[in-house]
Short mmCIF file of C-alpha atoms in Angstrom, two decimals:
data_model
loop_
_atom_site.label_atom_id
_atom_site.label_comp_id
_atom_site.label_asym_id
_atom_site.label_seq_id
_atom_site.Cartn_x
_atom_site.Cartn_y
_atom_site.Cartn_z
CA UNK A 137 -213.13 143.58 -66.81
CA UNK A 138 -215.01 145.61 -64.19
CA UNK A 139 -218.13 147.63 -64.99
CA UNK A 140 -216.28 150.85 -64.08
CA UNK A 141 -213.55 150.16 -66.65
CA UNK A 142 -216.13 149.29 -69.31
CA UNK A 143 -218.07 152.50 -68.57
CA UNK A 144 -214.90 154.59 -68.98
CA UNK A 145 -214.19 152.95 -72.34
CA UNK A 146 -217.64 153.80 -73.71
CA UNK A 147 -218.19 157.08 -75.54
CA UNK A 148 -221.73 158.45 -75.26
CA UNK A 149 -223.34 160.79 -77.78
CA UNK A 150 -226.84 162.19 -77.45
CA UNK A 151 -229.08 163.10 -80.34
CA UNK A 152 -232.62 163.35 -81.64
CA UNK A 153 -234.70 160.36 -82.66
CA UNK A 154 -235.86 160.19 -86.26
CA UNK A 155 -236.99 156.56 -86.15
CA UNK A 156 -237.38 154.87 -82.79
CA UNK A 157 -235.97 151.58 -81.66
CA UNK A 158 -232.78 150.03 -80.37
CA UNK A 159 -230.11 148.26 -82.39
CA UNK A 160 -226.41 147.65 -82.32
CA UNK A 161 -223.70 146.61 -84.66
CA UNK A 162 -220.37 147.36 -86.19
CA UNK A 163 -220.01 150.91 -87.49
CA UNK A 164 -219.50 151.70 -91.17
CA UNK A 165 -218.40 155.32 -91.45
CA UNK A 166 -218.01 157.67 -94.40
CA UNK A 167 -217.68 161.42 -94.81
CA UNK A 168 -219.32 161.10 -98.24
CA UNK A 169 -223.05 161.49 -98.74
CA UNK A 170 -224.75 158.40 -100.12
CA UNK A 171 -226.88 158.29 -103.25
CA UNK A 172 -229.71 155.77 -103.07
CA UNK A 173 -230.78 155.64 -106.71
CA UNK A 174 -227.76 154.29 -108.60
CA UNK A 175 -225.51 154.53 -105.56
CA UNK A 176 -226.40 151.32 -103.73
CA UNK A 177 -227.27 147.75 -104.63
CA UNK A 178 -230.25 146.82 -102.44
CA UNK A 179 -229.73 143.11 -103.13
CA UNK A 180 -226.40 143.12 -101.29
CA UNK A 181 -226.65 146.29 -99.22
CA UNK A 182 -223.49 147.51 -100.91
CA UNK A 183 -222.39 150.95 -102.04
CA UNK A 184 -221.81 150.81 -105.81
CA UNK A 185 -221.39 154.50 -106.60
CA UNK A 186 -218.24 155.22 -108.60
CA UNK A 187 -215.59 157.14 -106.62
CA UNK A 188 -217.42 156.68 -103.28
CA UNK A 189 -215.18 155.93 -100.31
CA UNK A 190 -217.35 152.90 -99.41
CA UNK A 191 -217.60 151.47 -102.93
CA UNK A 192 -217.84 147.68 -102.73
CA UNK A 193 -218.57 147.63 -98.99
CA UNK A 194 -221.82 146.36 -97.51
CA UNK A 195 -223.78 148.27 -94.87
CA UNK A 196 -226.12 145.31 -94.26
CA UNK A 197 -226.60 144.84 -90.52
CA UNK A 198 -224.15 147.64 -89.68
CA UNK A 199 -224.70 151.07 -88.17
CA UNK A 200 -224.24 153.49 -91.06
CA UNK A 201 -222.61 156.77 -89.98
CA UNK A 202 -222.58 159.44 -92.70
CA UNK A 203 -223.40 163.09 -93.41
CA UNK A 204 -226.71 162.36 -95.14
CA UNK A 205 -228.45 161.53 -98.39
CA UNK A 206 -227.80 162.92 -101.83
CA UNK A 207 -229.56 162.53 -105.13
CA UNK A 208 -233.18 162.09 -106.09
CA UNK A 209 -236.30 161.00 -104.29
CA UNK A 210 -235.44 157.45 -105.39
CA UNK A 211 -233.24 157.32 -102.29
CA UNK A 212 -236.06 156.10 -100.10
CA UNK A 213 -237.22 153.50 -102.64
CA UNK A 214 -233.77 151.92 -102.79
CA UNK A 215 -233.43 151.81 -99.01
CA UNK A 216 -236.97 150.40 -98.74
CA UNK A 217 -235.77 147.59 -100.99
CA UNK A 218 -232.88 146.91 -98.58
CA UNK A 219 -235.43 146.27 -95.83
CA UNK A 220 -237.41 143.90 -98.03
CA UNK A 221 -234.23 142.06 -99.02
CA UNK A 222 -232.92 142.00 -95.44
CA UNK A 223 -229.81 144.02 -96.33
CA UNK A 224 -230.75 147.27 -94.54
CA UNK A 225 -228.41 148.96 -92.08
CA UNK A 226 -228.98 148.14 -88.40
CA UNK A 227 -229.16 151.89 -87.77
CA UNK A 228 -228.59 155.31 -89.30
CA UNK A 229 -226.59 158.14 -87.72
CA UNK A 230 -226.54 161.19 -89.98
CA UNK A 231 -225.84 164.91 -89.65
CA UNK A 232 -228.13 166.55 -92.20
CA UNK A 233 -231.88 166.04 -92.07
CA UNK A 234 -233.61 166.17 -95.44
CA UNK A 235 -236.96 164.80 -96.54
CA UNK A 236 -235.28 162.01 -98.53
CA UNK A 237 -233.18 161.04 -95.49
CA UNK A 238 -236.19 161.04 -93.18
CA UNK A 239 -238.32 158.96 -95.53
CA UNK A 240 -235.44 156.58 -96.24
CA UNK A 241 -234.91 156.00 -92.53
CA UNK A 242 -238.64 155.46 -91.93
CA UNK A 243 -239.06 152.87 -94.71
CA UNK A 244 -236.12 150.77 -93.49
CA UNK A 245 -237.59 150.62 -89.95
CA UNK A 246 -234.00 150.96 -88.65
CA UNK A 247 -233.38 153.16 -85.60
CA UNK A 248 -232.16 156.54 -86.85
CA UNK A 249 -230.82 159.67 -85.16
CA UNK A 250 -229.58 163.16 -85.99
CA UNK A 251 -228.92 166.54 -84.25
CA UNK A 252 -226.09 165.25 -82.04
CA UNK A 253 -224.34 166.94 -79.14
CA UNK A 254 -221.04 165.71 -80.71
CA UNK A 255 -220.33 164.97 -84.35
CA UNK A 256 -220.43 161.17 -84.76
CA UNK A 257 -218.06 161.46 -87.73
CA UNK A 258 -215.33 162.60 -85.31
CA UNK A 259 -216.15 160.05 -82.57
CA UNK A 260 -216.94 156.86 -84.49
CA UNK A 261 -214.65 154.88 -86.78
CA UNK A 262 -215.41 151.95 -89.04
CA UNK A 263 -215.21 148.80 -86.93
CA UNK A 264 -216.29 150.40 -83.64
CA UNK A 265 -219.24 148.71 -81.93
CA UNK A 266 -222.21 151.08 -81.75
CA UNK A 267 -225.44 150.74 -79.77
CA UNK A 268 -228.20 153.05 -80.99
CA UNK A 269 -231.04 153.66 -78.53
CA UNK A 270 -233.09 156.12 -80.54
CA UNK A 271 -235.96 155.91 -78.05
CA UNK A 272 -233.75 157.45 -75.36
CA UNK A 273 -231.65 159.54 -77.77
CA UNK A 274 -228.42 157.83 -76.72
CA UNK A 275 -225.58 156.32 -78.75
CA UNK A 276 -222.93 154.23 -76.99
CA UNK A 277 -219.65 153.61 -78.81
CA UNK A 278 -217.07 151.00 -77.88
CA UNK A 279 -213.87 151.65 -79.77
CA UNK A 280 -212.55 148.77 -81.88
CA UNK A 281 -209.21 148.59 -80.02
CA UNK A 282 -210.99 148.50 -76.63
CA UNK A 283 -213.03 145.47 -77.69
CA UNK A 284 -209.79 143.55 -78.15
CA UNK A 285 -209.96 143.61 -81.95
CA UNK A 286 -206.86 144.25 -83.99
CA UNK A 287 -206.30 147.97 -84.29
#
């Protein structure tokens, strides 16, 4: 496939860096906020919150796309544990900046961005391949179907 065709297939979103770095991985997307304390299992990197759309799914090594954090200040402690247990997300893309979200992103050391020129929840779907370059403020999305995966 030519570089021109690949470039046309890539969606680009720009945003603001919260935590620098570059990472990429499969997207895991939810429109639900995530609770850290009692909402995730840091041993597996899985969402365990009852009635959450991602319940039972692991975000380990994936780019987590979601509105933001909810719950107590324990959010950052739980996500810090995911880093220590090597189950942290590869990156965070979130819409609402709060102190718990900022601290949670910092303690995981995963590239994190917010304040986008386009809402990532409308551009990214679970299974898309996402490259987060927080240092440059650029997100590149390759849609799942364009990668040749089953739609």
